[in-house]
Amino acid sequence: MSTQKASTNGIVITLHDIHKTFGEHEILKGISLEVHQGEVLAILGSSGSGKTTLLRCINALEIPASGTVSIDGQKIDYSQKHSRQDVLHLRRKTAMVFQSYNLFRNKTALQNVMEGLHVVQKKSRDEARQEARKALADVGLSEFEDRYPVQLSGGQQQRVSIARALALKPSVILFDEPTSALDPELVSDVNEAITAVAKTGVTMIIVTHEIGFARRVASQVVFVDQGRILERGTPEEVIDHPKEPRVQAFISKLSYK
Amino acid sequence: MPTHVLQSVLPGLLQQVPTTLLYWFVPSAIALLLGTLLCIVRVGQHRVLYWACTVFISFFRGTPGIVQIYIIFFGLPKLFWAVHVDIDGWPAGAYFIIATSLNLSCFVCEVLKGGYLGVDHGQIEAGKSIGFGRFQNFFRVIAPQTLQISILNLKNLEIDVLKDTSVAYTIGAMEILGYANRVISNQFGVGQLWILGVAAIIYFILCALLELGFTAASHHMERHGRRS
Ligand SMILES: Nc1ncnc2c1ncn2[C@@H]1O[C@H](COP(=O)(O)OP(=O)(O)OP(=O)(O)O)[C@@H](O)[C@H]1O
Ligand SMILES: [Mg+2]
């Protein structure tokens, strides 16, 4: 299962036997996976299979019922007591790009990106501004730094949110269907931005329905089905030559679109 | 127009403006703080606190303000007396401020709660996702956005509070209306309507200024909502 990249780089993220229930329903039924430094993991799966929930369990926006998450030396075993501080430390190893961008709407593009640098990482305003400008340049939005979110297109907003995540230099960036809320003609800009970020060696986990994009950007693919990982491997293995019938059906259905 | 009536009474009325503003400002400041705390409890998970606050709020929202003022004015000294503290020396205005603060806190709480429920949950999650702690998320995301959504309702509350400072004279606290009434009775009613009219104009001007202030503030808060 380990890719070539993986053998040269250390493990950044380990999930072990993650379970999550909402009320009566067990949504995640024991998920384990590892992501190496610089790797891009794509999570595929049909709607309702638990992909978003899995992603949110990684940065503790949802608290798993049991299992361990460890990111770059920060570890929480959810079967045991853990404090708010533990959660915060773990979460600060990550950054997230949401489906609906979730930019702070009362702040400009630049302020959105500066916020975490200044408030969380305690950098001076000048330093934060400098780094935020660089992140905005990386996603091609230098001219838009003084715009408020409402003054930006969906694709631009999503790129600001990628810059906001990128600027924090987290151990991993989590993407939840970053282009699914966008008009089709804006998708490629955002995908290009993500690809560019991936090339800089940032570790990423991306939930996506875009097989073609996953194929291009991912070094590892997992297919989630009803709260379990049904198949995992390289894009060639999972997307081009899936073994499980359910994965085959899913891939062929999407590829015809 | 009997200008001599005005000349004799206007300076005195104007002298009371600071008191009226004090009776407005102190309760407003206290209510912003207390109302926020009540609101945090009302949207929070703690059952016992939740019900305690709910009872407190329904009392103050469900009884006339003037009754509350009387209850505090007559009841509070007795309460303190029971624990051997003598507060008979307190000025009437202090009771008015206490009663108004408690009353206003409950209304501010409900306004803020409405605002909080209107805050886009995604922004709160975005705050968490970039590593904000609870207090950082509160002060950087939740509070400003709640305030922005609530500002027009707060304005209406505050204008009411400013006008209702005139009720303070019923327990003998001196302010614009109280002073006007005293002059009127000293003069056995001569020029009554003129004096009340001038008082009304002073209230009107104060309310207009408050309105302008709030409009400017809400305009400032909504600058990011405009597309150009
Ligand atoms: N907060 C919640 N409370 C209750 N049930 C939830 C909650 N969040 C998710 N679920 C349920 O968990 C299941 C998995 O949801 P999830 O959002 O993780 O799926 P998904 O794989 O991301 O789907 P999609 O591709 O449609 O985004 C669904 O059945 C959903 O209804
Ligand atoms: Mg989802």
Short mmCIF file of C-alpha atoms and ligand atoms in Angstrom, two decimals:
data_model
loop_
_atom_site.label_atom_id
_atom_site.label_comp_id
_atom_site.label_asym_id
_atom_site.label_seq_id
_atom_site.Cartn_x
_atom_site.Cartn_y
_atom_site.Cartn_z
CA MET A 1 0.00 0.00 0.00
CA SER A 2 2.87 2.38 0.62
CA THR A 3 3.74 4.59 -2.28
CA GLN A 4 7.23 5.53 -3.24
CA LYS A 5 6.84 8.90 -1.60
CA ALA A 6 5.63 7.25 1.53
CA SER A 7 8.71 5.17 1.98
CA THR A 8 10.95 8.22 2.06
CA ASN A 9 8.84 10.39 4.33
CA GLY A 10 7.56 9.96 7.84
CA ILE A 11 4.00 9.44 8.87
CA VAL A 12 2.18 12.68 9.70
CA ILE A 13 -1.31 11.42 10.45
CA THR A 14 -2.46 8.21 12.00
CA LEU A 15 -6.08 7.35 12.60
CA HIS A 16 -6.70 4.19 14.51
CA ASP A 17 -10.09 2.51 14.76
CA ILE A 18 -12.19 5.69 14.71
CA HIS A 19 -15.82 5.23 15.66
CA LYS A 20 -18.43 7.95 15.55
CA THR A 21 -22.12 7.78 16.32
CA PHE A 22 -24.87 10.34 15.93
CA GLY A 23 -27.66 9.31 18.28
CA GLU A 24 -28.45 5.71 17.48
CA HIS A 25 -26.56 5.62 14.22
CA GLU A 26 -22.98 4.51 13.98
CA ILE A 27 -21.64 6.61 11.12
CA LEU A 28 -17.97 5.62 11.30
CA LYS A 29 -17.37 1.98 12.10
CA GLY A 30 -13.68 1.71 12.76
CA ILE A 31 -11.56 3.73 10.38
CA SER A 32 -7.80 3.43 10.39
CA LEU A 33 -5.41 5.12 8.03
CA GLU A 34 -2.00 6.67 7.75
CA VAL A 35 -0.86 9.64 5.74
CA HIS A 36 2.78 10.37 5.07
CA GLN A 37 4.48 13.72 4.87
CA GLY A 38 3.72 15.42 1.56
CA GLU A 39 1.15 12.88 0.55
CA VAL A 40 -2.25 13.77 -0.88
CA LEU A 41 -4.98 11.42 0.25
CA ALA A 42 -8.26 11.48 -1.65
CA ILE A 43 -11.35 10.18 0.08
CA LEU A 44 -14.05 8.90 -2.26
CA GLY A 45 -17.40 7.40 -1.46
CA SER A 46 -21.08 7.78 -2.11
CA SER A 47 -23.23 10.40 -0.45
CA GLY A 48 -23.88 9.72 3.21
CA SER A 49 -21.05 7.23 3.55
CA GLY A 50 -19.37 9.35 6.25
CA LYS A 51 -16.62 11.20 4.38
CA THR A 52 -17.35 14.61 5.87
CA THR A 53 -17.75 13.09 9.30
CA LEU A 54 -14.39 11.37 8.95
CA LEU A 55 -12.70 14.60 7.92
CA ARG A 56 -14.27 16.47 10.83
CA CYS A 57 -13.14 13.77 13.24
CA ILE A 58 -9.56 14.44 12.18
CA ASN A 59 -9.61 18.08 13.33
CA ALA A 60 -12.02 17.38 16.18
CA LEU A 61 -14.88 19.44 14.82
CA GLU A 62 -16.66 16.18 15.61
CA ILE A 63 -15.46 14.27 18.62
CA PRO A 64 -15.13 10.53 17.86
CA ALA A 65 -16.69 8.07 20.27
CA SER A 66 -13.49 6.08 20.35
CA GLY A 67 -10.25 5.58 18.50
CA THR A 68 -7.05 7.57 18.35
CA VAL A 69 -6.02 10.44 16.14
CA SER A 70 -2.44 11.51 16.04
CA ILE A 71 -1.11 14.33 13.96
CA ASP A 72 2.52 15.28 13.92
CA GLY A 73 3.20 14.26 17.49
CA GLN A 74 -0.14 15.41 18.96
CA LYS A 75 -2.24 12.44 19.93
CA ILE A 76 -5.70 12.00 21.38
CA ASP A 77 -7.14 8.69 22.44
CA TYR A 78 -10.86 9.36 22.44
CA SER A 79 -11.58 6.33 24.62
CA GLN A 80 -9.85 8.20 27.40
CA LYS A 81 -10.36 11.57 28.98
CA HIS A 82 -9.06 14.46 26.98
CA SER A 83 -9.13 18.16 27.70
CA ARG A 84 -10.16 21.15 25.61
CA GLN A 85 -6.50 22.02 25.43
CA ASP A 86 -5.68 18.64 23.89
CA VAL A 87 -8.34 19.22 21.26
CA LEU A 88 -7.05 22.72 20.56
CA HIS A 89 -3.46 21.56 20.21
CA LEU A 90 -4.48 18.80 17.85
CA ARG A 91 -6.68 21.12 15.81
CA ARG A 92 -3.89 23.67 15.49
CA LYS A 93 -1.92 21.04 13.58
CA THR A 94 -4.59 21.22 10.90
CA ALA A 95 -6.46 23.67 8.73
CA MET A 96 -9.66 23.12 6.82
CA VAL A 97 -11.17 24.24 3.55
CA PHE A 98 -14.94 24.00 3.68
CA GLN A 99 -17.41 23.23 0.96
CA SER A 100 -19.10 26.60 1.45
CA TYR A 101 -15.84 28.56 1.95
CA ASN A 102 -16.88 29.96 5.35
CA LEU A 103 -14.82 33.10 5.04
CA PHE A 104 -15.28 35.65 7.81
CA ARG A 105 -17.67 37.90 5.97
CA ASN A 106 -16.87 40.99 8.01
CA LYS A 107 -13.21 40.80 7.06
CA THR A 108 -11.36 41.45 3.83
CA ALA A 109 -9.56 38.69 1.96
CA LEU A 110 -6.26 39.77 3.49
CA GLN A 111 -7.72 40.01 7.00
CA ASN A 112 -9.23 36.56 6.61
CA VAL A 113 -5.81 35.12 5.91
CA MET A 114 -4.07 37.21 8.59
CA GLU A 115 -6.48 36.27 11.35
CA GLY A 116 -4.98 32.89 12.25
CA LEU A 117 -1.42 34.12 11.87
CA HIS A 118 -1.91 37.09 14.12
CA VAL A 119 -4.43 35.83 16.68
CA VAL A 120 -3.49 32.16 16.95
CA GLN A 121 0.15 32.09 16.00
CA LYS A 122 0.80 35.45 17.69
CA LYS A 123 2.76 36.90 14.82
CA SER A 124 3.06 40.66 14.64
CA ARG A 125 0.60 42.42 12.35
CA ASP A 126 3.34 43.24 9.88
CA GLU A 127 4.66 39.73 9.76
CA ALA A 128 1.15 38.31 9.49
CA ARG A 129 0.34 40.72 6.68
CA GLN A 130 3.46 39.78 4.79
CA GLU A 131 2.81 36.06 5.06
CA ALA A 132 -0.87 36.51 4.22
CA ARG A 133 0.05 38.45 1.08
CA LYS A 134 2.35 35.64 0.05
CA ALA A 135 -0.39 33.05 0.56
CA LEU A 136 -2.85 35.14 -1.46
CA ALA A 137 -0.25 35.43 -4.23
CA ASP A 138 0.14 31.64 -4.19
CA VAL A 139 -3.53 31.26 -5.08
CA GLY A 140 -3.40 34.09 -7.61
CA LEU A 141 -5.44 36.64 -5.69
CA SER A 142 -2.97 39.42 -4.96
CA GLU A 143 -5.15 42.13 -6.49
CA PHE A 144 -8.14 41.13 -4.41
CA GLU A 145 -6.72 41.48 -0.92
CA ASP A 146 -8.96 44.38 0.07
CA ARG A 147 -12.20 42.84 -1.13
CA TYR A 148 -14.81 41.56 1.26
CA PRO A 149 -16.14 38.04 0.63
CA VAL A 150 -19.40 39.30 -0.91
CA GLN A 151 -17.33 41.15 -3.48
CA LEU A 152 -15.64 37.95 -4.65
CA SER A 153 -16.88 35.13 -6.85
CA GLY A 154 -17.33 31.69 -5.32
CA GLY A 155 -14.12 30.48 -6.88
CA GLN A 156 -12.20 33.46 -5.54
CA GLN A 157 -13.69 33.00 -2.10
CA GLN A 158 -12.64 29.39 -2.11
CA ARG A 159 -9.13 30.34 -3.12
CA VAL A 160 -8.99 32.86 -0.26
CA SER A 161 -10.03 30.08 2.05
CA ILE A 162 -7.25 27.89 0.64
CA ALA A 163 -4.83 30.75 1.29
CA ARG A 164 -6.18 31.08 4.83
CA ALA A 165 -5.45 27.41 5.44
CA LEU A 166 -2.12 27.43 3.62
CA ALA A 167 -0.78 30.48 5.46
CA LEU A 168 -1.01 28.66 8.79
CA LYS A 169 1.55 26.12 7.54
CA PRO A 170 -0.37 23.30 9.18
CA SER A 171 0.78 19.69 9.23
CA VAL A 172 -2.20 18.84 7.08
CA ILE A 173 -4.89 20.70 5.15
CA LEU A 174 -8.31 19.08 5.08
CA PHE A 175 -10.57 19.77 2.09
CA ASP A 176 -14.25 18.87 2.11
CA GLU A 177 -15.51 18.87 -1.47
CA PRO A 178 -13.87 22.22 -2.14
CA THR A 179 -15.43 22.71 -5.58
CA SER A 180 -18.86 21.17 -5.20
CA ALA A 181 -20.56 24.48 -4.44
CA LEU A 182 -18.99 26.22 -7.42
CA ASP A 183 -20.27 26.99 -10.90
CA PRO A 184 -18.61 24.56 -13.33
CA GLU A 185 -16.50 27.24 -15.02
CA LEU A 186 -14.91 28.20 -11.68
CA VAL A 187 -13.93 24.68 -10.69
CA SER A 188 -10.70 24.49 -12.64
CA ASP A 189 -9.23 27.64 -11.03
CA VAL A 190 -9.73 26.19 -7.59
CA ASN A 191 -8.46 22.77 -8.61
CA GLU A 192 -5.37 24.40 -10.09
CA ALA A 193 -4.76 26.25 -6.85
CA ILE A 194 -5.06 23.02 -4.89
CA THR A 195 -2.72 21.24 -7.28
CA ALA A 196 -0.18 24.03 -6.95
CA VAL A 197 -0.32 23.77 -3.17
CA ALA A 198 0.07 19.99 -3.39
CA LYS A 199 3.21 20.40 -5.46
CA THR A 200 4.83 22.41 -2.67
CA GLY A 201 4.78 19.28 -0.56
CA VAL A 202 1.93 20.14 1.80
CA THR A 203 0.17 17.09 3.21
CA MET A 204 -3.48 17.10 2.25
CA ILE A 205 -6.63 15.06 2.69
CA ILE A 206 -9.30 15.80 0.12
CA VAL A 207 -12.87 14.59 0.08
CA THR A 208 -14.06 14.85 -3.48
CA HIS A 209 -16.55 13.57 -6.00
CA GLU A 210 -14.31 14.51 -8.90
CA ILE A 211 -12.65 11.29 -9.94
CA GLY A 212 -10.51 12.97 -12.58
CA PHE A 213 -9.14 15.50 -10.13
CA ALA A 214 -8.50 12.82 -7.51
CA ARG A 215 -6.71 10.78 -10.14
CA ARG A 216 -4.37 13.68 -10.93
CA VAL A 217 -3.65 15.07 -7.51
CA ALA A 218 -3.76 12.13 -5.11
CA SER A 219 -0.97 9.80 -4.16
CA GLN A 220 -3.29 7.61 -2.13
CA VAL A 221 -7.02 6.96 -2.44
CA VAL A 222 -9.44 5.46 0.03
CA PHE A 223 -13.01 4.51 -0.77
CA VAL A 224 -15.39 4.89 2.15
CA ASP A 225 -18.59 2.90 2.21
CA GLN A 226 -21.11 2.90 5.05
CA GLY A 227 -18.57 4.08 7.58
CA ARG A 228 -15.80 1.70 6.63
CA ILE A 229 -12.88 1.84 4.26
CA LEU A 230 -13.83 -0.58 1.52
CA GLU A 231 -10.78 -0.20 -0.66
CA ARG A 232 -7.49 1.67 -0.52
CA GLY A 233 -4.41 2.07 -2.65
CA THR A 234 -2.84 4.22 -5.32
CA PRO A 235 -5.10 6.07 -7.76
CA GLU A 236 -4.21 3.46 -10.39
CA GLU A 237 -5.35 0.69 -8.10
CA VAL A 238 -8.54 2.20 -6.72
CA ILE A 239 -9.73 4.37 -9.59
CA ASP A 240 -8.45 2.50 -12.64
CA HIS A 241 -8.65 -1.06 -11.40
CA PRO A 242 -10.99 -1.26 -8.44
CA LYS A 243 -11.45 -4.73 -6.99
CA GLU A 244 -14.64 -4.27 -5.00
CA PRO A 245 -17.86 -4.36 -7.05
CA ARG A 246 -19.30 -1.40 -5.16
CA VAL A 247 -16.26 0.69 -5.94
CA GLN A 248 -16.39 -0.39 -9.57
CA ALA A 249 -20.03 0.65 -9.77
CA PHE A 250 -19.33 4.00 -8.12
CA ILE A 251 -16.36 4.80 -10.35
CA SER A 252 -18.07 3.84 -13.57
CA LYS A 253 -21.15 5.84 -12.68
CA LEU A 254 -19.10 8.98 -12.04
CA SER A 255 -16.80 8.53 -15.01
CA TYR A 256 -19.71 8.64 -17.43
CA LYS A 257 -20.69 12.11 -16.23
CA MET B 1 -44.77 82.63 23.94
CA PRO B 2 -43.96 83.50 27.54
CA THR B 3 -40.23 83.83 27.04
CA HIS B 4 -39.60 84.62 30.70
CA VAL B 5 -40.95 81.17 31.61
CA LEU B 6 -38.51 79.60 29.21
CA GLN B 7 -35.64 81.76 30.30
CA SER B 8 -36.13 80.78 33.88
CA VAL B 9 -36.64 77.08 33.27
CA LEU B 10 -34.47 76.15 30.28
CA PRO B 11 -31.07 76.33 32.03
CA GLY B 12 -32.41 74.17 34.85
CA LEU B 13 -33.78 71.62 32.42
CA LEU B 14 -30.52 71.51 30.52
CA GLN B 15 -28.67 71.01 33.76
CA GLN B 16 -30.58 67.78 34.19
CA VAL B 17 -29.43 66.40 30.83
CA PRO B 18 -26.31 64.76 32.31
CA THR B 19 -28.46 63.00 34.93
CA THR B 20 -30.83 61.71 32.29
CA LEU B 21 -27.86 60.52 30.25
CA LEU B 22 -26.44 58.85 33.35
CA TYR B 23 -29.77 57.04 33.96
CA TRP B 24 -29.61 55.89 30.36
CA PHE B 25 -25.92 55.04 30.07
CA VAL B 26 -25.22 53.12 33.25
CA PRO B 27 -28.11 50.65 32.80
CA SER B 28 -27.18 50.29 29.12
CA ALA B 29 -23.58 49.43 29.93
CA ILE B 30 -24.55 47.02 32.70
CA ALA B 31 -27.23 45.44 30.52
CA LEU B 32 -24.82 44.87 27.66
CA LEU B 33 -22.59 42.87 29.98
CA LEU B 34 -25.31 41.12 31.99
CA GLY B 35 -27.47 40.56 28.91
CA THR B 36 -24.50 38.92 27.18
CA LEU B 37 -23.94 36.61 30.15
CA LEU B 38 -27.65 35.74 30.28
CA CYS B 39 -27.56 35.08 26.56
CA ILE B 40 -24.56 32.78 26.86
CA VAL B 41 -26.48 30.77 29.45
CA ARG B 42 -29.65 30.80 27.36
CA VAL B 43 -27.92 29.32 24.33
CA GLY B 44 -25.70 27.05 26.44
CA GLN B 45 -26.00 23.53 27.73
CA HIS B 46 -26.21 24.03 31.50
CA ARG B 47 -29.77 23.02 32.43
CA VAL B 48 -29.94 24.49 35.94
CA LEU B 49 -28.49 27.85 34.94
CA TYR B 50 -30.70 27.85 31.87
CA TRP B 51 -33.87 27.51 33.89
CA ALA B 52 -32.75 30.02 36.52
CA CYS B 53 -32.14 32.59 33.80
CA THR B 54 -35.36 31.77 32.02
CA VAL B 55 -37.39 32.40 35.18
CA PHE B 56 -35.48 35.62 35.85
CA ILE B 57 -36.07 36.82 32.32
CA SER B 58 -39.75 35.95 32.20
CA PHE B 59 -40.30 37.89 35.41
CA PHE B 60 -38.69 41.04 34.06
CA ARG B 61 -40.27 40.73 30.65
CA GLY B 62 -43.69 39.85 31.97
CA THR B 63 -44.23 42.60 34.54
CA PRO B 64 -44.48 46.38 34.05
CA GLY B 65 -41.21 48.23 34.41
CA ILE B 66 -42.71 50.72 36.83
CA VAL B 67 -43.80 47.88 39.14
CA GLN B 68 -40.25 46.54 39.07
CA ILE B 69 -38.90 49.96 39.96
CA TYR B 70 -41.25 50.19 42.94
CA ILE B 71 -40.43 46.68 44.09
CA ILE B 72 -36.70 47.40 43.98
CA PHE B 73 -37.16 50.83 45.55
CA PHE B 74 -39.16 49.54 48.50
CA GLY B 75 -37.95 45.95 48.62
CA LEU B 76 -34.19 46.24 48.26
CA PRO B 77 -33.63 48.22 51.50
CA LYS B 78 -35.67 45.59 53.40
CA LEU B 79 -33.65 42.81 51.82
CA PHE B 80 -30.39 44.51 52.78
CA TRP B 81 -31.76 45.29 56.22
CA ALA B 82 -32.36 41.58 56.72
CA VAL B 83 -28.61 41.05 56.37
CA HIS B 84 -27.93 44.11 58.55
CA VAL B 85 -26.86 46.46 55.81
CA ASP B 86 -28.40 49.91 55.79
CA ILE B 87 -28.88 51.33 52.33
CA ASP B 88 -31.46 53.96 53.27
CA GLY B 89 -28.96 56.63 52.38
CA TRP B 90 -28.82 55.62 48.74
CA PRO B 91 -30.26 58.17 46.33
CA ALA B 92 -33.45 57.26 44.51
CA GLY B 93 -31.52 57.28 41.24
CA ALA B 94 -29.51 54.27 42.39
CA TYR B 95 -32.69 52.20 42.70
CA PHE B 96 -33.83 53.38 39.33
CA ILE B 97 -30.50 52.36 37.79
CA ILE B 98 -30.60 48.92 39.42
CA ALA B 99 -34.17 48.22 38.34
CA THR B 100 -33.59 49.47 34.81
CA SER B 101 -30.35 47.52 34.48
CA LEU B 102 -32.02 44.26 35.44
CA ASN B 103 -35.00 44.90 33.21
CA LEU B 104 -32.94 45.97 30.23
CA SER B 105 -30.55 43.01 30.61
CA CYS B 106 -33.42 40.64 29.96
CA PHE B 107 -34.45 42.44 26.80
CA VAL B 108 -30.85 42.75 25.61
CA CYS B 109 -30.43 39.03 26.27
CA GLU B 110 -33.36 38.15 24.05
CA VAL B 111 -32.19 40.46 21.28
CA LEU B 112 -28.67 39.04 21.41
CA LYS B 113 -30.01 35.51 21.45
CA GLY B 114 -31.91 36.21 18.26
CA GLY B 115 -28.74 37.64 16.75
CA TYR B 116 -26.61 34.72 17.86
CA LEU B 117 -29.01 32.22 16.33
CA GLY B 118 -28.67 34.17 13.09
CA VAL B 119 -24.87 33.91 12.97
CA ASP B 120 -23.73 31.63 10.18
CA HIS B 121 -22.57 28.46 11.90
CA GLY B 122 -19.96 27.96 9.21
CA GLN B 123 -18.10 31.06 10.42
CA ILE B 124 -17.90 29.68 13.92
CA GLU B 125 -16.50 26.44 12.54
CA ALA B 126 -14.06 28.39 10.39
CA GLY B 127 -12.83 30.08 13.55
CA LYS B 128 -12.35 26.73 15.22
CA SER B 129 -10.64 25.33 12.14
CA ILE B 130 -7.94 27.99 12.16
CA GLY B 131 -7.27 27.21 15.79
CA PHE B 132 -9.24 29.85 17.71
CA GLY B 133 -9.81 28.89 21.31
CA ARG B 134 -13.24 29.41 22.83
CA PHE B 135 -12.61 32.97 23.92
CA GLN B 136 -10.88 33.92 20.70
CA ASN B 137 -13.79 32.55 18.71
CA PHE B 138 -16.22 34.39 20.95
CA PHE B 139 -14.55 37.77 20.72
CA ARG B 140 -13.34 37.55 17.12
CA VAL B 141 -16.26 35.84 15.39
CA ILE B 142 -19.37 35.29 17.47
CA ALA B 143 -19.66 38.61 19.33
CA PRO B 144 -19.04 40.97 16.38
CA GLN B 145 -21.41 39.11 14.11
CA THR B 146 -24.10 38.78 16.76
CA LEU B 147 -23.81 42.49 17.43
CA GLN B 148 -24.06 43.32 13.78
CA ILE B 149 -27.25 41.29 13.38
CA SER B 150 -28.73 42.72 16.58
CA ILE B 151 -27.80 46.36 16.20
CA LEU B 152 -31.12 47.69 14.91
CA ASN B 153 -33.10 45.91 17.61
CA LEU B 154 -30.66 47.21 20.21
CA LYS B 155 -31.19 50.71 18.88
CA ASN B 156 -34.92 50.43 19.44
CA LEU B 157 -34.35 49.17 22.98
CA GLU B 158 -31.91 51.96 23.77
CA ILE B 159 -34.24 54.65 22.52
CA ASP B 160 -36.96 53.27 24.76
CA VAL B 161 -34.58 53.26 27.70
CA LEU B 162 -33.61 56.86 27.08
CA LYS B 163 -37.24 57.94 27.03
CA ASP B 164 -38.12 55.79 30.03
CA THR B 165 -35.56 57.59 32.19
CA SER B 166 -38.47 60.02 32.67
CA VAL B 167 -40.12 57.37 34.83
CA ALA B 168 -37.38 57.89 37.46
CA TYR B 169 -39.19 60.90 38.83
CA THR B 170 -41.97 58.63 40.17
CA ILE B 171 -39.61 57.45 42.91
CA GLY B 172 -38.27 60.94 43.43
CA ALA B 173 -35.10 60.77 41.36
CA MET B 174 -34.34 64.06 39.76
CA GLU B 175 -33.90 64.26 36.00
CA ILE B 176 -35.40 66.30 33.13
CA LEU B 177 -39.04 65.44 33.71
CA GLY B 178 -38.66 65.40 37.48
CA TYR B 179 -37.20 68.89 37.39
CA ALA B 180 -39.92 70.10 35.03
CA ASN B 181 -42.60 68.78 37.34
CA ARG B 182 -41.04 70.40 40.35
CA VAL B 183 -40.91 73.80 38.65
CA ILE B 184 -44.49 73.39 37.49
CA SER B 185 -45.76 72.67 40.97
CA ASN B 186 -43.66 75.47 42.45
CA GLN B 187 -45.34 77.84 40.01
CA PHE B 188 -48.77 76.35 40.67
CA GLY B 189 -49.10 75.18 37.09
CA VAL B 190 -48.25 78.44 35.38
CA GLY B 191 -46.68 77.75 31.97
CA GLN B 192 -47.13 74.01 32.43
CA LEU B 193 -47.55 73.13 28.77
CA TRP B 194 -44.60 75.30 27.74
CA ILE B 195 -42.32 73.69 30.24
CA LEU B 196 -43.42 70.17 29.31
CA GLY B 197 -43.05 71.09 25.66
CA VAL B 198 -39.47 72.19 26.18
CA ALA B 199 -38.75 68.98 28.09
CA ALA B 200 -40.21 67.00 25.20
CA ILE B 201 -37.99 68.81 22.72
CA ILE B 202 -34.91 68.03 24.82
CA TYR B 203 -35.87 64.34 24.92
CA PHE B 204 -36.50 64.44 21.20
CA ILE B 205 -33.07 65.87 20.48
CA LEU B 206 -31.37 63.31 22.71
CA CYS B 207 -33.23 60.47 20.99
CA ALA B 208 -32.35 61.83 17.57
CA LEU B 209 -28.66 61.95 18.50
CA LEU B 210 -28.83 58.39 19.78
CA GLU B 211 -30.54 57.30 16.60
CA LEU B 212 -27.83 58.96 14.53
CA GLY B 213 -25.13 57.27 16.57
CA PHE B 214 -26.64 53.85 16.10
CA THR B 215 -27.23 54.40 12.42
CA ALA B 216 -23.59 55.36 11.95
CA ALA B 217 -22.48 52.30 13.93
CA SER B 218 -24.65 49.91 11.95
CA HIS B 219 -23.52 51.51 8.73
CA HIS B 220 -19.92 50.96 9.78
CA MET B 221 -20.61 47.34 10.70
CA GLU B 222 -22.30 46.62 7.40
CA ARG B 223 -19.62 48.14 5.18
CA HIS B 224 -18.53 44.63 4.15
CA GLY B 225 -22.05 43.78 3.00
CA ARG B 226 -21.86 46.16 0.08
CA ARG B 227 -20.68 44.89 -3.22
CA SER B 228 -18.69 47.87 -4.44
N1 LIG C 1 -24.53 16.36 13.04
C1 LIG C 1 -25.14 15.23 12.62
N2 LIG C 1 -26.17 14.72 13.32
C2 LIG C 1 -26.79 13.59 12.92
N3 LIG C 1 -26.45 12.89 11.84
C3 LIG C 1 -25.44 13.35 11.10
C4 LIG C 1 -24.73 14.54 11.45
N4 LIG C 1 -23.77 14.74 10.52
C5 LIG C 1 -23.87 13.73 9.64
N5 LIG C 1 -24.87 12.89 9.98
C6 LIG C 1 -25.24 11.66 9.27
O1 LIG C 1 -24.07 10.92 9.08
C7 LIG C 1 -24.08 10.30 7.81
C8 LIG C 1 -22.80 10.61 7.08
O2 LIG C 1 -22.78 11.99 6.80
P1 LIG C 1 -21.57 12.69 6.07
O3 LIG C 1 -21.90 14.13 5.96
O4 LIG C 1 -20.30 12.33 6.77
O5 LIG C 1 -21.61 12.00 4.65
P2 LIG C 1 -20.76 12.32 3.36
O6 LIG C 1 -20.09 11.06 2.98
O7 LIG C 1 -19.90 13.51 3.58
O8 LIG C 1 -21.88 12.65 2.30
P3 LIG C 1 -21.87 13.72 1.10
O9 LIG C 1 -21.09 13.10 -0.02
O10 LIG C 1 -23.32 13.85 0.74
O11 LIG C 1 -21.28 14.98 1.61
C9 LIG C 1 -25.33 10.76 7.10
O12 LIG C 1 -26.30 9.75 7.19
C10 LIG C 1 -25.76 11.96 7.88
O13 LIG C 1 -27.15 12.09 7.87
MG MG C 2 -19.86 15.48 2.84
#
